[in-house]
Short mmCIF file of C-alpha atoms in Angstrom, two decimals:
data_model
loop_
_atom_site.label_atom_id
_atom_site.label_comp_id
_atom_site.label_asym_id
_atom_site.label_seq_id
_atom_site.Cartn_x
_atom_site.Cartn_y
_atom_site.Cartn_z
CA MET N 20 0.00 0.00 0.00
CA SER N 21 1.58 3.28 -1.09
CA LYS N 22 2.12 6.22 1.18
CA SER N 23 0.36 8.49 -1.31
CA TRP N 24 -2.75 6.27 -1.22
CA MET N 25 -2.73 6.24 2.59
CA SER N 26 -2.29 10.02 2.66
CA GLY N 27 -5.18 10.48 0.25
CA ALA N 28 -7.43 8.16 2.21
CA LEU N 29 -6.61 9.92 5.48
CA GLY N 30 -7.34 13.26 3.86
CA ALA N 31 -10.71 12.00 2.66
CA VAL N 32 -11.59 10.79 6.15
CA LEU N 33 -10.63 14.10 7.69
CA MET N 34 -12.64 16.03 5.10
CA ALA N 35 -15.67 13.84 5.75
CA PHE N 36 -15.31 14.36 9.49
CA ALA N 37 -15.03 18.11 9.05
CA ALA N 38 -18.10 18.17 6.84
CA ALA N 39 -20.09 16.31 9.50
CA THR N 40 -18.98 18.61 12.29
CA PRO N 41 -20.78 21.94 12.72
CA ALA N 42 -18.55 24.99 12.53
CA SER N 43 -18.16 27.17 15.57
CA ALA N 44 -16.83 30.65 16.14
CA GLN N 45 -13.22 30.72 17.27
CA VAL N 46 -13.73 34.22 18.65
CA LYS N 47 -16.01 33.96 21.67
CA PRO N 48 -18.89 36.39 22.22
CA LYS N 49 -18.20 39.04 24.81
CA VAL N 50 -21.88 39.89 25.33
CA THR N 51 -23.93 36.86 26.36
CA GLU N 52 -27.44 38.32 26.59
CA SER N 53 -29.40 41.04 24.87
CA GLY N 54 -29.46 43.41 27.85
CA VAL N 55 -33.27 43.40 28.02
CA GLU N 56 -34.53 40.68 30.34
CA HIS N 57 -38.12 40.86 29.12
CA PRO N 58 -38.16 42.49 25.67
CA HIS N 59 -41.55 43.58 24.37
CA SER N 60 -40.63 45.08 21.01
CA ALA N 61 -38.09 44.66 18.23
CA ILE N 62 -37.24 46.05 14.82
CA TYR N 63 -35.58 43.75 12.28
CA ILE N 64 -33.30 45.66 9.90
CA GLY N 65 -31.92 43.77 6.93
CA ASN N 66 -32.82 42.21 3.62
CA SER N 67 -34.60 39.30 1.96
CA PHE N 68 -33.08 36.78 4.37
CA PHE N 69 -35.45 38.34 6.91
CA TYR N 70 -38.54 38.80 4.75
CA TYR N 71 -38.69 35.36 3.11
CA ASN N 72 -41.60 33.11 4.23
CA ASN N 73 -43.75 35.96 5.50
CA SER N 74 -40.86 37.47 7.44
CA LEU N 75 -38.80 36.09 10.29
CA HIS N 76 -40.54 38.25 12.88
CA ASN N 77 -43.87 36.64 12.02
CA HIS N 78 -42.45 33.31 13.17
CA VAL N 79 -40.61 34.55 16.25
CA THR N 80 -43.74 36.14 17.71
CA PRO N 81 -45.87 32.95 17.51
CA LEU N 82 -43.08 31.10 19.31
CA ILE N 83 -43.22 33.74 22.03
CA HIS N 84 -46.99 33.36 22.30
CA ALA N 85 -46.69 29.57 22.31
CA ALA N 86 -44.51 29.91 25.41
CA ASP N 87 -46.81 32.49 27.03
CA PRO N 88 -50.11 33.38 25.30
CA LYS N 89 -50.44 36.54 27.39
CA TYR N 90 -47.00 37.91 26.60
CA ARG N 91 -47.22 41.10 24.56
CA PHE N 92 -44.60 41.54 21.87
CA ARG N 93 -44.61 44.07 19.04
CA SER N 94 -42.22 43.76 16.12
CA THR N 95 -41.74 45.04 12.62
CA SER N 96 -39.33 44.37 9.78
CA VAL N 97 -37.59 47.03 7.68
CA THR N 98 -35.92 45.30 4.77
CA ILE N 99 -34.44 46.22 1.38
CA SER N 100 -33.92 43.49 -1.19
CA GLY N 101 -30.24 42.66 -1.59
CA SER N 102 -29.23 45.32 0.88
CA GLY N 103 -26.08 45.67 2.90
CA SER N 104 -25.91 47.48 6.21
CA ASP N 105 -24.75 50.64 4.43
CA TRP N 106 -28.04 50.86 2.52
CA HIS N 107 -30.03 51.50 5.69
CA ASP N 108 -30.59 54.92 7.27
CA VAL N 109 -31.18 53.44 10.69
CA GLY N 110 -31.70 56.76 12.45
CA SER N 111 -34.71 57.47 10.23
CA TYR N 112 -36.40 54.31 11.49
CA PHE N 113 -36.67 55.87 14.93
CA ARG N 114 -38.68 58.92 13.88
CA PRO N 115 -41.50 59.55 16.37
CA ASN N 116 -45.00 58.52 15.28
CA ALA N 117 -43.65 56.64 12.28
CA ILE N 118 -42.54 53.00 12.23
CA GLY N 119 -44.46 50.98 14.81
CA ARG N 120 -47.14 53.62 15.35
CA TYR N 121 -49.88 51.14 14.50
CA SER N 122 -50.20 47.44 13.77
CA PHE N 123 -52.85 44.89 12.81
CA ASN N 124 -54.48 42.36 15.12
CA ALA N 125 -55.76 38.86 14.33
CA LYS N 126 -59.05 40.33 13.08
CA ASN N 127 -57.15 42.59 10.65
CA GLU N 128 -58.12 45.64 12.68
CA ILE N 129 -55.71 48.55 13.04
CA VAL N 130 -54.40 48.96 16.58
CA PHE N 131 -52.75 52.25 17.50
CA ASN N 132 -49.85 51.50 19.77
CA LYS N 133 -49.05 53.45 22.89
CA ILE N 134 -45.29 53.62 22.72
CA ASP N 135 -42.99 54.81 25.49
CA ARG N 136 -39.91 53.58 23.63
CA LEU N 137 -40.04 52.64 19.97
CA PHE N 138 -38.10 49.38 20.24
CA ASP N 139 -36.38 47.43 22.99
CA LEU N 140 -34.19 45.61 20.47
CA ALA N 141 -32.81 46.32 16.99
CA ILE N 142 -31.96 43.04 15.24
CA MET N 143 -29.63 43.84 12.35
CA MET N 144 -27.87 41.94 9.60
CA ASP N 145 -25.71 42.73 6.58
CA CYS N 146 -25.91 41.28 3.08
CA SER N 147 -25.11 37.58 2.82
CA GLN N 148 -21.52 38.07 1.61
CA CYS N 149 -20.69 41.55 2.89
CA PRO N 150 -19.09 40.56 6.23
CA VAL N 151 -16.52 38.37 4.45
CA HIS N 152 -16.18 40.05 1.04
CA PRO N 153 -12.69 41.56 0.54
CA GLN N 154 -14.12 44.88 -0.68
CA LEU N 155 -17.01 45.10 1.78
CA LYS N 156 -15.94 43.55 5.09
CA ALA N 157 -14.42 46.82 6.31
CA VAL N 158 -17.73 48.53 5.52
CA PHE N 159 -19.52 45.80 7.50
CA PHE N 160 -17.49 46.49 10.63
CA GLU N 161 -17.81 50.24 10.25
CA GLN N 162 -21.54 50.28 9.55
CA MET N 163 -22.55 47.77 12.21
CA LYS N 164 -20.64 49.78 14.81
CA GLN N 165 -22.33 52.96 13.59
CA HIS N 166 -25.79 51.35 13.66
CA ALA N 167 -25.20 49.99 17.16
CA ASP N 168 -24.30 53.48 18.36
CA THR N 169 -27.34 54.93 16.59
CA VAL N 170 -29.93 52.63 18.13
CA ARG N 171 -28.47 53.13 21.60
CA LYS N 172 -29.25 56.84 21.29
CA TYR N 173 -32.92 55.84 21.33
CA GLY N 174 -32.63 53.49 24.30
CA THR N 175 -32.57 50.39 22.08
CA LYS N 176 -30.17 47.47 22.47
CA PRO N 177 -28.30 46.38 19.32
CA VAL N 178 -28.48 42.72 18.30
CA PHE N 179 -26.46 41.34 15.37
CA PHE N 180 -28.04 38.49 13.41
CA MET N 181 -25.36 36.05 12.20
CA SER N 182 -26.51 34.84 8.79
CA TRP N 183 -25.86 31.44 7.23
CA ALA N 184 -23.61 30.05 4.54
CA TYR N 185 -24.84 29.35 1.04
CA ALA N 186 -25.80 25.72 0.58
CA ASP N 187 -22.94 25.20 -1.89
CA ALA N 188 -20.37 27.24 0.08
CA PRO N 189 -20.24 25.73 3.59
CA GLU N 190 -16.90 27.41 4.27
CA MET N 191 -18.85 30.65 4.70
CA THR N 192 -20.20 29.41 8.05
CA ALA N 193 -16.96 29.82 9.99
CA GLN N 194 -16.11 33.03 8.15
CA LEU N 195 -19.46 34.63 8.96
CA ALA N 196 -19.33 33.41 12.55
CA GLU N 197 -15.94 35.05 13.03
CA ALA N 198 -17.03 38.28 11.37
CA TYR N 199 -20.28 38.71 13.28
CA THR N 200 -18.80 37.71 16.63
CA SER N 201 -15.82 40.04 16.18
CA ALA N 202 -18.00 42.95 15.05
CA ALA N 203 -20.36 42.42 17.96
CA ASN N 204 -17.47 42.33 20.40
CA ASP N 205 -16.19 45.61 18.95
CA SER N 206 -19.64 47.16 19.40
CA ASP N 207 -20.60 45.52 22.73
CA ALA N 208 -23.55 43.98 20.91
CA PHE N 209 -25.37 40.69 21.30
CA VAL N 210 -25.32 38.04 18.55
CA ILE N 211 -27.98 35.57 17.40
CA PRO N 212 -25.92 32.66 15.92
CA ALA N 213 -28.43 31.57 13.27
CA GLY N 214 -25.68 30.64 10.83
CA LEU N 215 -24.17 28.16 13.27
CA ALA N 216 -27.62 26.62 13.79
CA PHE N 217 -27.91 26.13 10.01
CA ALA N 218 -24.53 24.37 9.91
CA ARG N 219 -25.49 22.10 12.80
CA ALA N 220 -28.80 21.16 11.17
CA VAL N 221 -27.16 20.45 7.81
CA ALA N 222 -24.50 18.26 9.45
CA ARG N 223 -27.03 16.24 11.40
CA ARG N 224 -29.81 16.01 8.83
CA PRO N 225 -28.53 16.84 5.35
CA ALA N 226 -31.74 15.57 3.71
CA LEU N 227 -33.73 18.36 5.37
CA ASN N 228 -33.43 21.27 2.93
CA LEU N 229 -33.05 24.63 4.67
CA TYR N 230 -32.78 26.51 1.37
CA VAL N 231 -34.89 27.38 -1.65
CA ALA N 232 -33.67 26.66 -5.18
CA ASP N 233 -31.15 29.53 -5.24
CA LYS N 234 -29.21 27.85 -2.37
CA ARG N 235 -29.12 31.14 -0.48
CA HIS N 236 -32.54 32.14 0.79
CA PRO N 237 -34.24 30.08 3.49
CA SER N 238 -36.93 27.51 2.96
CA LEU N 239 -39.73 27.52 5.51
CA ALA N 240 -37.67 25.07 7.58
CA GLY N 241 -34.72 27.47 7.40
CA THR N 242 -36.78 30.43 8.53
CA TYR N 243 -38.27 28.36 11.34
CA LEU N 244 -34.80 27.33 12.52
CA ALA N 245 -33.70 30.99 12.48
CA ALA N 246 -36.84 31.94 14.42
CA ALA N 247 -36.30 29.24 17.06
CA THR N 248 -32.69 30.39 17.45
CA THR N 249 -33.82 34.00 17.76
CA TYR N 250 -36.45 33.12 20.38
CA GLY N 251 -33.98 31.09 22.45
CA ALA N 252 -31.29 33.76 22.24
CA LEU N 253 -33.51 36.71 23.17
CA PHE N 254 -35.41 35.01 25.98
CA ARG N 255 -32.66 32.63 27.16
CA LYS N 256 -35.22 29.83 27.13
CA SER N 257 -35.35 26.59 25.22
CA PRO N 258 -37.77 26.52 22.27
CA VAL N 259 -38.00 22.73 22.61
CA GLY N 260 -41.59 21.64 23.03
CA LEU N 261 -43.25 24.85 21.84
CA LYS N 262 -46.44 24.04 19.91
CA TYR N 263 -46.00 26.53 17.06
CA THR N 264 -44.57 24.65 14.07
CA ALA N 265 -45.21 27.09 11.14
CA GLY N 266 -46.97 24.24 9.35
CA LEU N 267 -43.96 21.93 9.46
CA SER N 268 -44.36 18.40 10.78
CA GLN N 269 -44.07 17.98 14.53
CA GLU N 270 -40.98 15.83 14.04
CA THR N 271 -39.24 18.41 11.83
CA ALA N 272 -40.13 21.29 14.14
CA ALA N 273 -38.87 19.34 17.16
CA PHE N 274 -35.55 18.66 15.42
CA LEU N 275 -35.12 22.33 14.50
CA GLN N 276 -36.06 23.48 18.01
CA ALA N 277 -33.50 21.13 19.52
CA THR N 278 -30.86 22.22 17.00
CA ALA N 279 -31.44 25.87 17.85
CA TRP N 280 -31.09 25.25 21.57
CA GLN N 281 -27.98 23.06 21.19
CA THR N 282 -26.36 25.77 19.07
CA LEU N 283 -27.13 28.48 21.61
CA GLN N 284 -25.72 26.45 24.49
CA GLU N 285 -22.52 25.82 22.56
CA TYR N 286 -22.14 29.46 21.50
CA PHE N 287 -23.02 30.80 24.96
CA PRO N 288 -21.43 28.49 27.57
CA THR N 289 -23.07 30.46 30.38
CA LEU N 290 -26.44 29.53 28.92
CA ALA N 291 -25.49 25.86 28.99
CA ALA N 292 -24.40 26.19 32.62
CA ALA N 293 -27.68 27.87 33.55
CA ALA N 294 -29.66 25.15 31.77
CA ARG N 295 -27.89 22.46 33.83
CA ASN N 296 -28.74 24.18 37.13
#
């Protein structure tokens, strides 16, 4: 048996092992909770990764209500197709009597909101490649820091939403994890590690498709996984067992809920310690 054959076989084994192992951020998050123990409002600022499948926020809120039907939570999404963080004039989203002034209830009736503070949380993401693109990653760090400073002026806590790799470019997972974690640490911001949850789900159940045909945008299962990760991160509670499934099968929803919670406990060791106590 030749050394070159053995070397090639060993390389193949290592590559297979790496492919089956979810990526994780080498840089550890400095901020381990959102800073709002009981958030009641959020604005999602981003692009089509948010608004696919009737918008991420319209899946996070039912998870919140599944955990506590009486819990009041107001959220809205401000998205621009294909946008990077530098496309958004975040300060303009905090104009008084503008975004969030009214909403619609289950009966499609307009409800005028009594707002003391526009939003408790601002959940923000960049374009899918911007944080790791050689010509745009510096803009990512600059703009996310600027947006974090902007929302704080209005009493809102900044939250960075770590996006996922393309289905055919899994190497993006670790790159995005590093970029979002580093940028959040620079800005003293909290991170929702949705991208790491995607990688974990793909590694454990590759037949479950988290993407639509373009291999970038989320399928309903992908949006649900992102929503379960967002719920668990913001409320520091496990989504496992929540009855809202977004129309997915109970078995699929349970897998995605568990994946979200496992990812959060790995990314935030203090959360894992709290869950054991």
